[in-house]
Coordinates of C-alpha atoms in Angstrom, one line a residue:
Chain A
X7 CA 106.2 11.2 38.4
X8 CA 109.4 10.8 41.2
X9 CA 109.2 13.5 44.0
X10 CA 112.5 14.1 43.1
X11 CA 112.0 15.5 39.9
X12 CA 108.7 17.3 40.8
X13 CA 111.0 18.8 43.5
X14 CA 113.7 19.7 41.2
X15 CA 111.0 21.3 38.6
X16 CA 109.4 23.7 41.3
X17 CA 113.2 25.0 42.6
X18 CA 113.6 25.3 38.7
X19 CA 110.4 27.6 38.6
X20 CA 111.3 29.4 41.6
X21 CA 114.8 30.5 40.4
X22 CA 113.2 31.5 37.1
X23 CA 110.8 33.8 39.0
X24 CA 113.6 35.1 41.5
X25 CA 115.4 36.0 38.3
X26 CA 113.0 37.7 36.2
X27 CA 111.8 39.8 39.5
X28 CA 115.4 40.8 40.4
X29 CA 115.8 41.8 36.3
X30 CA 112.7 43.9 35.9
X31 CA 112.9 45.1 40.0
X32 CA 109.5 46.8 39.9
X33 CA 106.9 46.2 42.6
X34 CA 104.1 44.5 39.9
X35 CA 106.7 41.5 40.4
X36 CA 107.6 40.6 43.7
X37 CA 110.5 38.0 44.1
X38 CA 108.9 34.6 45.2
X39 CA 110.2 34.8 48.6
X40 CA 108.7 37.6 49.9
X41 CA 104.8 36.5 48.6
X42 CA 105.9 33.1 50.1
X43 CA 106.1 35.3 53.4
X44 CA 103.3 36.9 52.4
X45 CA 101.4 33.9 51.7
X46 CA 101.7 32.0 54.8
X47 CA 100.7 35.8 56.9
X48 CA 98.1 36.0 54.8
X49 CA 96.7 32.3 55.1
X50 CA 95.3 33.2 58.7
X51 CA 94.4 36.5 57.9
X52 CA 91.4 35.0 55.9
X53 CA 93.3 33.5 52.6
X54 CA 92.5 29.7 54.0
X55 CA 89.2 30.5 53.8
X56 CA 88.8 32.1 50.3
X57 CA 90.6 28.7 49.5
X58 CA 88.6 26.6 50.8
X59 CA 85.6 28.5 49.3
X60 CA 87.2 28.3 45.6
X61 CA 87.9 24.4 46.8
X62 CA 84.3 23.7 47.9
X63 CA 83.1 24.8 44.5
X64 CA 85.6 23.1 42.2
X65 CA 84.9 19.9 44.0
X66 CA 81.2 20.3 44.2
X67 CA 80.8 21.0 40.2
X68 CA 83.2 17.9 39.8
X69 CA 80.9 15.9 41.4
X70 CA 77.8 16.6 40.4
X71 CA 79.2 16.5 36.5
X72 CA 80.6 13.3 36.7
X73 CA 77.0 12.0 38.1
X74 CA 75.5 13.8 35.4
X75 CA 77.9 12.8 32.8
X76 CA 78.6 9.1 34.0
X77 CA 75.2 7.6 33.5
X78 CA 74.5 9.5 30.5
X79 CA 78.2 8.9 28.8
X80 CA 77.0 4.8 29.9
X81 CA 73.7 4.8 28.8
X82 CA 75.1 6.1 25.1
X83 CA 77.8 4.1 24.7
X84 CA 76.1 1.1 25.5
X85 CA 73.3 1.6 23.1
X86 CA 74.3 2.2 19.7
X87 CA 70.8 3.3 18.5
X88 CA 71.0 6.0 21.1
X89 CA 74.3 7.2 20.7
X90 CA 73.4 7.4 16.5
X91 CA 70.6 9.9 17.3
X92 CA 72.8 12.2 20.6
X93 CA 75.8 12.1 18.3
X94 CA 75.2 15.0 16.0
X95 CA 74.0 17.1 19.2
X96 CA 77.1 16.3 21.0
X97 CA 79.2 16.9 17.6
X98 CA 77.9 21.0 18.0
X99 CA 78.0 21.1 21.4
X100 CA 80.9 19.8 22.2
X101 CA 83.7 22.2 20.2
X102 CA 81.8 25.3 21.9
X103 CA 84.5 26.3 24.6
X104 CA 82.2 26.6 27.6
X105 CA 83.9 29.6 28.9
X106 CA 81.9 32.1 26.4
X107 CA 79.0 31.0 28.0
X108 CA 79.7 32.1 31.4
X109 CA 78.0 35.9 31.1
X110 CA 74.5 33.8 30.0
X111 CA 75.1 31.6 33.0
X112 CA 75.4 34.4 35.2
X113 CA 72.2 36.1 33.7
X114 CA 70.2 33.1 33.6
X115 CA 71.4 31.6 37.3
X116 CA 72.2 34.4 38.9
X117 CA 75.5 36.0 40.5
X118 CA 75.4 33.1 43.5
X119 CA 77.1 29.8 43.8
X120 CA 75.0 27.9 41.0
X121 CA 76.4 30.1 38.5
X122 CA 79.6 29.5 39.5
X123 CA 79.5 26.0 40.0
X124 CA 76.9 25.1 36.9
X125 CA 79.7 26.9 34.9
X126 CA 82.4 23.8 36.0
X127 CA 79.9 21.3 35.6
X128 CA 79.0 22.6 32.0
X129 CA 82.8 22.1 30.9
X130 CA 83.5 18.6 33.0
X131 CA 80.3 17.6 32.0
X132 CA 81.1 17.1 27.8
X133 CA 84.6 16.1 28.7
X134 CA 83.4 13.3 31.2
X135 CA 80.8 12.8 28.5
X136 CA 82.7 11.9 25.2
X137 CA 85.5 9.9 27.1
X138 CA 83.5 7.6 28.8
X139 CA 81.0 7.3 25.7
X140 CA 83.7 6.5 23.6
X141 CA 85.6 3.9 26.0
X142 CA 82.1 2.4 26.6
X143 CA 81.2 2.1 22.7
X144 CA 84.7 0.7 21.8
X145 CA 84.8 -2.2 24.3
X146 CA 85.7 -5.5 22.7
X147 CA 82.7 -7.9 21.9
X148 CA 84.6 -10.8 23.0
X149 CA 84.8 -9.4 26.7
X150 CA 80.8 -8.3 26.3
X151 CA 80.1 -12.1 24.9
X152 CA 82.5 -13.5 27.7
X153 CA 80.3 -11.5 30.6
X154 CA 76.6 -12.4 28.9
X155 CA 77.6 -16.4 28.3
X156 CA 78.2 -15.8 32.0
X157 CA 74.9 -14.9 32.9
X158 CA 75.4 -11.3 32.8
X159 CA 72.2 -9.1 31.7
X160 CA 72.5 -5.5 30.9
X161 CA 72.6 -4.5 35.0
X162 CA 75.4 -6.9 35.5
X163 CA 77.5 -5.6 32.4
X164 CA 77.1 -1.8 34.1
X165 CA 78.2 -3.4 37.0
X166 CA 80.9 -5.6 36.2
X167 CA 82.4 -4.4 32.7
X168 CA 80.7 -0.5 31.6
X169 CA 81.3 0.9 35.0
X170 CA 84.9 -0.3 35.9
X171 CA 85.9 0.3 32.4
X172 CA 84.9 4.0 32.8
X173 CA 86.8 4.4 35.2
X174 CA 90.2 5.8 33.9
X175 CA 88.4 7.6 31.3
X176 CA 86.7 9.7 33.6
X177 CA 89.7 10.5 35.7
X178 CA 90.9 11.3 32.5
X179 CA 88.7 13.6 31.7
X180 CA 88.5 15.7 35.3
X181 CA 92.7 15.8 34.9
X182 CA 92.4 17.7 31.5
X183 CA 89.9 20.0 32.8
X184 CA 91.4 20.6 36.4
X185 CA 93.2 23.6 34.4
X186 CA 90.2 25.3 32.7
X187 CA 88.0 24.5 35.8
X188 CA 90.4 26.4 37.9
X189 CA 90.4 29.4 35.0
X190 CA 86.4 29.5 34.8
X191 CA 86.6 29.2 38.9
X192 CA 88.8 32.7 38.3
X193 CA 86.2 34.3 36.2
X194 CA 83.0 33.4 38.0
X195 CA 84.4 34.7 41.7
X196 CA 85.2 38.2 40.2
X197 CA 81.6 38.1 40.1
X198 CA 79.6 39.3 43.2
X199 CA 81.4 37.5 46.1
X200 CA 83.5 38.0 49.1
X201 CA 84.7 34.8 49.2
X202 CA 86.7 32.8 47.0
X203 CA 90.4 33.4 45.4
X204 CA 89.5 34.8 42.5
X205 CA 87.6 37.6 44.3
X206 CA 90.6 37.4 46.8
X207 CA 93.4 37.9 43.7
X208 CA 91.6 40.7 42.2
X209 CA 90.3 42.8 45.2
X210 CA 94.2 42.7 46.5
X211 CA 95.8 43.1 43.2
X212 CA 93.1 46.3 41.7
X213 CA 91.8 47.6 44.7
X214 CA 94.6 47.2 47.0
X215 CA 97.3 47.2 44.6
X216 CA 98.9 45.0 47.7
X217 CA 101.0 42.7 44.9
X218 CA 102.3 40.5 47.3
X219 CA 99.0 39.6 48.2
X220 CA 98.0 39.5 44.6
X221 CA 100.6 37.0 44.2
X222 CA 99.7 35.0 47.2
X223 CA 96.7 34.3 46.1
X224 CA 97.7 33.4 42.7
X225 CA 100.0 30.9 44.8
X226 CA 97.0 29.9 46.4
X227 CA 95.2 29.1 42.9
X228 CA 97.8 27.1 41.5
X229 CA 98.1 24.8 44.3
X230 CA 94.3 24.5 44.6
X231 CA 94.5 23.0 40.9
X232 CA 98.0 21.1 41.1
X233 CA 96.1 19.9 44.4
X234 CA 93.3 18.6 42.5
X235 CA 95.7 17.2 40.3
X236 CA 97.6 15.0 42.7
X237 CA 94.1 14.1 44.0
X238 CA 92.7 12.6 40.7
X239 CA 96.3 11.2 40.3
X240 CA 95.7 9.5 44.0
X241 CA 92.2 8.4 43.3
X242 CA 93.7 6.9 39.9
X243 CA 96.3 4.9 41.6
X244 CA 93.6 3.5 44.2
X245 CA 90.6 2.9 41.8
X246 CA 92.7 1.8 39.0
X247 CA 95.9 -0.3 40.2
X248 CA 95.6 -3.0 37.4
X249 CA 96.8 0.2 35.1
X250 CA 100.2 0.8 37.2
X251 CA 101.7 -3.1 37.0
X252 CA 104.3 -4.3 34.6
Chain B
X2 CA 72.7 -32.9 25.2
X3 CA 72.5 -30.4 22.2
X4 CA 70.0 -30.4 19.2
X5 CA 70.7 -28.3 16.1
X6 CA 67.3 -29.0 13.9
X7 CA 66.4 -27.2 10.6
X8 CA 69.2 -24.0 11.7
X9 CA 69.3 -21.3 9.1
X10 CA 71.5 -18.6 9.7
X11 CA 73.2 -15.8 8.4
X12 CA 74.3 -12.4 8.9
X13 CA 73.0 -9.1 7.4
X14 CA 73.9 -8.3 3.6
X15 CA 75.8 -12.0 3.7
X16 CA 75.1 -15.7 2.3
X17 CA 73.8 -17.8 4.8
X18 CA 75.6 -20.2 6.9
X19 CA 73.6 -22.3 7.9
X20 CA 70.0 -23.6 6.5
X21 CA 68.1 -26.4 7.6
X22 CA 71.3 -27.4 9.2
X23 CA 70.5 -30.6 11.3
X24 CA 73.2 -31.9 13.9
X25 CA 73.3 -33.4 17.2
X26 CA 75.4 -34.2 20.4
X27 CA 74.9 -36.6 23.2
X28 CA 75.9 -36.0 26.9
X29 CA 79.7 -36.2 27.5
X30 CA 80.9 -36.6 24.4
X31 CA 83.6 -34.4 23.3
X32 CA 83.1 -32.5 20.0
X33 CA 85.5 -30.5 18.0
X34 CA 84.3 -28.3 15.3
X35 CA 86.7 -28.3 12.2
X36 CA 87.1 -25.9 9.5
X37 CA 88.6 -23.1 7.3
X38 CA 88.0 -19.6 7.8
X39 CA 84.8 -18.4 7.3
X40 CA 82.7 -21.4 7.4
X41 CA 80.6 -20.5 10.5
X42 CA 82.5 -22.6 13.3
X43 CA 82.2 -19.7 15.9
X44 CA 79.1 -18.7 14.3
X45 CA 77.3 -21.9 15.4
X46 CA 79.5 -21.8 19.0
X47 CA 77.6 -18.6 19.4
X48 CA 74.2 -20.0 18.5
X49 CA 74.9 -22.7 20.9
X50 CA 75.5 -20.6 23.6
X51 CA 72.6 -18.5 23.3
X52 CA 74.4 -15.3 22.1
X53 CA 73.0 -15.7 18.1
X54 CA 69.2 -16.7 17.8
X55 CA 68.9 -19.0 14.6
X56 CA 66.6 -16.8 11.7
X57 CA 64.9 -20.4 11.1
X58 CA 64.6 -23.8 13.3
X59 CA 66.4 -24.2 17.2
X60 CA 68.9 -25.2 19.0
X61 CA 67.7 -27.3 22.2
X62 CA 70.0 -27.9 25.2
X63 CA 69.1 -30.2 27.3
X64 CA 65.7 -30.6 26.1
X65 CA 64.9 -27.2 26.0
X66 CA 64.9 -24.8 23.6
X67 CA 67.5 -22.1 23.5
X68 CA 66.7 -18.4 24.0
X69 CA 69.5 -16.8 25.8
X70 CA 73.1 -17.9 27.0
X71 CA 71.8 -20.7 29.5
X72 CA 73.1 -20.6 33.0
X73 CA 75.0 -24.2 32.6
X74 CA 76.5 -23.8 30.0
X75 CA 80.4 -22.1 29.9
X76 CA 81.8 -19.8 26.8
X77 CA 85.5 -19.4 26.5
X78 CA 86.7 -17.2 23.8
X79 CA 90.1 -17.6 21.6
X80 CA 91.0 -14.3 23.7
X81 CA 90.2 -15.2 27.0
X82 CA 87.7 -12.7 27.8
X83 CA 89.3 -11.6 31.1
X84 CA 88.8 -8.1 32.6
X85 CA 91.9 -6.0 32.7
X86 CA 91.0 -4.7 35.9
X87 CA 90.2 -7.5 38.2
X88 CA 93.3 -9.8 39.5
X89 CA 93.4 -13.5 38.3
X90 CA 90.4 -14.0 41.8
X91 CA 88.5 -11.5 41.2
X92 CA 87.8 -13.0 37.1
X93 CA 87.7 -16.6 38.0
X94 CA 85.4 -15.7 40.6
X95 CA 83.2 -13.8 38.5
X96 CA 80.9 -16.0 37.0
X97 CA 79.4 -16.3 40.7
X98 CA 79.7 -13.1 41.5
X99 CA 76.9 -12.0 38.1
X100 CA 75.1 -15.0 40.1
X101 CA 75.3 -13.3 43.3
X102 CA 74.1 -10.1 41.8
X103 CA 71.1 -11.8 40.1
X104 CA 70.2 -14.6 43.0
X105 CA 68.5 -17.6 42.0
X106 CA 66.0 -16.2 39.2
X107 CA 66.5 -19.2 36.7
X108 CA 67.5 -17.2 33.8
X109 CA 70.7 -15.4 34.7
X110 CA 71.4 -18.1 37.7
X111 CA 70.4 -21.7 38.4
X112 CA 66.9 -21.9 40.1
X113 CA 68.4 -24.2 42.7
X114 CA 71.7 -21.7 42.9
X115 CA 72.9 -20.4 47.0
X116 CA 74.9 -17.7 47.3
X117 CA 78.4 -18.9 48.0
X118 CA 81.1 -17.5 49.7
X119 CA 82.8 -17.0 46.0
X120 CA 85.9 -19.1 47.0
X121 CA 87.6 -20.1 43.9
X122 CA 90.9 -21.4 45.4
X123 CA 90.3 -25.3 45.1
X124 CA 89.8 -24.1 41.3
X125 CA 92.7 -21.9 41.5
X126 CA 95.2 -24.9 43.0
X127 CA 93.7 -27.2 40.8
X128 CA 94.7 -25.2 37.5
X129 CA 98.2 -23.9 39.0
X130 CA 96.9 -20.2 39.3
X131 CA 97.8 -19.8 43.4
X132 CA 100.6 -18.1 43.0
X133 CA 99.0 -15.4 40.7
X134 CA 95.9 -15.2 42.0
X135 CA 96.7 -11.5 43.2
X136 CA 98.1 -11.0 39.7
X137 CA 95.8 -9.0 36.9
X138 CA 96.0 -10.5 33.0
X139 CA 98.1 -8.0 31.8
X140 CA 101.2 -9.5 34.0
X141 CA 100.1 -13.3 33.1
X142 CA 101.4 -15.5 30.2
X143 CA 99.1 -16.4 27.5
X144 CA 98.2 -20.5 29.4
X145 CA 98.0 -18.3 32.3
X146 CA 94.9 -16.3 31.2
X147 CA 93.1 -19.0 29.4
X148 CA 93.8 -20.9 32.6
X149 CA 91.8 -18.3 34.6
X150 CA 88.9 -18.8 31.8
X151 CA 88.8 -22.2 32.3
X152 CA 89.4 -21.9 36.4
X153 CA 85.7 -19.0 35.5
X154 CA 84.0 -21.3 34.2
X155 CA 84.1 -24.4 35.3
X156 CA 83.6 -22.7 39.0
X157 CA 80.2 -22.2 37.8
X158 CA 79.8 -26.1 37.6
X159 CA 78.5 -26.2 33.6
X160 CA 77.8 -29.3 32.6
X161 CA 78.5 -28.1 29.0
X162 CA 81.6 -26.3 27.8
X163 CA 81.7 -24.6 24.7
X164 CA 85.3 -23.3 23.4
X165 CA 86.3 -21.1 20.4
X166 CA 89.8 -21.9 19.0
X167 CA 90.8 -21.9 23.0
X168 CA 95.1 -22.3 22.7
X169 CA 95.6 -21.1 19.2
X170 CA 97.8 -18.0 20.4
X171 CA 99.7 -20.5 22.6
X172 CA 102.8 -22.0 22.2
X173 CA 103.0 -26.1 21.8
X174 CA 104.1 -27.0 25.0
X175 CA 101.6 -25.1 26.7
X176 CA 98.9 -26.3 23.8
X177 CA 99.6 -29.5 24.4
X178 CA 99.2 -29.5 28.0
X179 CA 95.9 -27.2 28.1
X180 CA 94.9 -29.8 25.7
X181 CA 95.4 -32.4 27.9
X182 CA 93.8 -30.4 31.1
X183 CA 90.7 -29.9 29.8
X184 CA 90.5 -33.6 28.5
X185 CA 90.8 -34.5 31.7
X186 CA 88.7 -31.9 33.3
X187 CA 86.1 -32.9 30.9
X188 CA 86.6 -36.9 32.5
X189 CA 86.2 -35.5 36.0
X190 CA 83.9 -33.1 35.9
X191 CA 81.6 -35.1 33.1
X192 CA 81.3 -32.2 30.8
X193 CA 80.0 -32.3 27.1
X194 CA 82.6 -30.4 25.2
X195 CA 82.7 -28.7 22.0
X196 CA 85.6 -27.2 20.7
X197 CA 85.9 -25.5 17.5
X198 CA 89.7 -25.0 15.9
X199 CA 91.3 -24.4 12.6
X200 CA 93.9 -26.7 13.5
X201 CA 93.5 -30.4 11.9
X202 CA 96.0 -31.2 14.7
X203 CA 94.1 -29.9 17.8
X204 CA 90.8 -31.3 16.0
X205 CA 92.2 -34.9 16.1
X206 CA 93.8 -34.6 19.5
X207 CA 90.5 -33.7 21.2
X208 CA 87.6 -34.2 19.7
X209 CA 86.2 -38.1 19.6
X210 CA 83.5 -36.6 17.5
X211 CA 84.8 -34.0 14.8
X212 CA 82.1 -32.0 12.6
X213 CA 83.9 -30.6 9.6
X214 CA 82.1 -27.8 8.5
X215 CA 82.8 -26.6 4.5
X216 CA 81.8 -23.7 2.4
X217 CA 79.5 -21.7 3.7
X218 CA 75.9 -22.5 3.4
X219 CA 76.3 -26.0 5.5
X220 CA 73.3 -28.4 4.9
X221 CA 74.6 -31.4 5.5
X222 CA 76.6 -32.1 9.1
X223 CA 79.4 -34.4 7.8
X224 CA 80.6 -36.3 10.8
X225 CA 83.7 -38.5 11.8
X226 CA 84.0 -40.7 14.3
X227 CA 87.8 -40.4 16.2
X228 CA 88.9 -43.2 18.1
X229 CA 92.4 -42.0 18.0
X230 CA 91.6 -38.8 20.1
X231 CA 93.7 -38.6 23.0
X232 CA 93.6 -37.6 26.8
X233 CA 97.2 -38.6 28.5
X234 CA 96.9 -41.9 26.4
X235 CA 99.8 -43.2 23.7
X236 CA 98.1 -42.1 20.9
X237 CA 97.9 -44.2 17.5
X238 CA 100.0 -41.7 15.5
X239 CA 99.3 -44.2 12.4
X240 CA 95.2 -43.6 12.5
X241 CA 95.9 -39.8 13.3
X242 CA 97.7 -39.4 10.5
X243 CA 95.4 -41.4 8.3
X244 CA 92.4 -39.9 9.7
X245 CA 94.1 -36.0 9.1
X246 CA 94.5 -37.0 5.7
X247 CA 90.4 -38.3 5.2
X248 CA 89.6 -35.0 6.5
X249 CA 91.8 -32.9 3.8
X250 CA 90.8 -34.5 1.5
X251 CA 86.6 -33.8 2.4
X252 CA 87.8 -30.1 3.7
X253 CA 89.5 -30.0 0.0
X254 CA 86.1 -31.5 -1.7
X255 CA 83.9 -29.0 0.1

């Protein structure tokens, strides 16, 4: 994607919003440039922080998912006899949209920050899962039978084929979840913090009714996951480069 | 250098192969494998290189008797078998790399093998690949990749090289000179080679031994001697032609 046209695309956006404000003129949508004045007042007034809260768990439950899921997604796709018996579990388990489970997480874990963040890693988790299962399972046999005439045991083709392999099917999966980790990040910090956007959009938007901050922090959400976004786009460009020449 | 004695094999829900399938190879001769589809050519290219187990009899290399893909000898497939994600190097270097990651344990890597400093570049100059050593497969020409096989294995120093149909996807001229390469490598580097190919052509041009292989199961090996197989020589296109035709006509009687 050229900066150019990202750049062009968010002026796009803007206008749009500046429009549809100045239409409806009514103080539950303020025009974009007074919440981006809001927005960087607010930033040292304690929005940075609830940022960097919602940030620290995002990033923590991507982690620990993709070391859950890596390994496991590995191990299955590797082994057909294994994958034949998890298959029908991950068949169920997989269509369930995560989200519906958060009130059982929160009664089983507790209101804290393993709630919140078991909540991402139950969502990456399957996603990471299935890709890098599948990628795993559908290598070819001539590149596995290339590596093995070389020496290669079942470490060495982790190593050297599985494991690189993975790669772009995990950053795959962590960019189509960015959106609904960033939605389930919303839900689970209405819950019983202080800190954290989506306490921060909801105690300025329904108990201060202060809109502009409402929409700051909204602001502040959508960068965190376009952020997140360009990061795994970053990380993709580094980790993968053979994927990005002619 | 290779014994095939009493071989049966076959795969599951499918007529055998091979039974009691007797054949054998000396040290640095070169072999091509001839046949029509179907007949078990990569079949018994796989059995030699430790990646089938025969369901009857054994294949001995060297002396000894094969139970896994043995650390001298190198594979390359009809597709090259390159990783998409490591640069032309980073997959020649690779065999000594899996060595590297194993050390000396006599099963994955030579019992005498020393970790090396990985340098592949007098392999890399020698088959042409400098300038695209930094390049990955995807942005090489077909000779190019199988190229970067031959530049993997051969870094390993095998002393037997096994290839399945290795320039079929290639175009003549570059057929013709990979042909030639690996004759020559096999001179210099005094490898025992065997090739298998569906092409009559390719099986005349390199192999001084040819093992035509028929209708599946093969008993019998039926074996011709080629002294018209070439290396950078004028080649006697009179016996090439009448030896081509002698095999038709068994590959037609089989």
């Amino acid at each position: 994607m050229k900066r150019r046209d990202l750049l062009l695309a968010s002026l796009a956006l803007l206008s749009a919003w500046y429009l549809l404000a100045l239409i409806i003129q009514r103080p539950i949508l303020p025009a974009p440039d007074k919440v981006l004045l809001v927005f960087f007042q607010e930033l040292g007034r304690g929005l940075l922080l609830h940022f960097a809260a919602s940030l620290g768990r995002a990033v923590a439950g991507m982690t620990i998912a993709v070391l859950l899921a890596v390994p496991a997604g590995l191990g299955l796709g590797a082994t057909p006899r294994l994958n034949r018996f998890f298959s029908p579990i991950l068949y169920l388990l997989y269509p369930i949209p995560k989200v519906v489970l958060t009130p059982i997480v929160l009664l089983l874990l507790g209101i804290g920050d393993l709630a919140k963040i078991t909540m991402i890693v139950l969502i990456l988790f399957f996603q990471v899962l299935v890709l890098v299962r599948d990628q795993a399972a559908g290598l070819p046999p001539q590149l596995l039978h290339s590596l093995r005439s070389l020496g290669a045991g079942r470490r060495a083709l982790l190593r050297f084929v599985y494991l690189p392999a993975a790669l772009p099917s995990i950053l795959t999966a962590l960019r189509q979840s960015i959106g609904t980790t960033v939605a389930v990040l919303y839900v689970t910090e209405l819950f019983a913090t202080r800190w954290g956007l989506g306490y921060y959009i909801y105690y300025q938007g329904s108990t201060l009714l202060n809109y502009p901050a409402m929409y700051a922090g909204v602001l502040a959400m959508s960068l965190l996951g376009l952020g997140l976004y360009f990061a795994v786009d970053g990380l993709e460009r580094r980790l993968c480069p053979w994927k990005f020449v002619a | 250098m290779i014994e095939v004695q009493g071989l049966r094999f076959g795969y599951a829900g499918a007529a055998p192969l091979f039974t009691d399938f007797n054949w054998q190879v000396q040290r640095g001769e070169r072999w091509a494998v001839f046949g029509s589809s179907g007949c078990g050519k990569t079949t018994l290219l796989y059995l030699l290189a430790g990646l089938h187990r025969p369901q009857a009899g054994q294949v001995r290399i060297a002396g000894q008797p094969l139970q896994r893909p043995r650390p001298h000898t190198g594979l390359i497939l009809q597709d090259y078998g390159l990783l998409p994600w490591a640069t032309v190097r980073q997959n020649a270097s690779l065999g000594l790399r899996v060595r590297d990651f194993y050390g000396p344990d006599g099963k994955h890597a030579p019992a005498d093998f020393r970790p090396t400093q990985q340098d592949v570049t007098p392999w890399l100059e020698r088959l042409g690949l400098l300038p695209v050593a930094e390049q990955y497969p995807a942005q090489l020409s077909g000779g190019q990749r199988q190229r970067t096989a031959i530049a993997r294995t051969l870094a390993l120093q095998p002393d037997l090289l096994l290839m399945d149909e290795p320039f079929s996807s290639l175009d003549a001229v570059t057929r013709e000179a990979l042909q030639d390469l690996t004759c020559e490598l096999c001179q210099e580097q005094s490898l025992t080679l065997v090739l298998v190919t569906h092409a009559i052509e390719e099986a005349v041009r390199m192999g001084e031994h040819i093992l035509l292989l028929g209708q599946p199961p093969n008993s019998n090996a039926v074996c011709f001697e080629n002294p018209f197989a070439s290396c950078h020589v004028a080649a006697d296109e009179m016996g090439r032609t009448a030896l081509i035709q002698q095999l038709r006509q068994e590959l037609n009687r089989r």
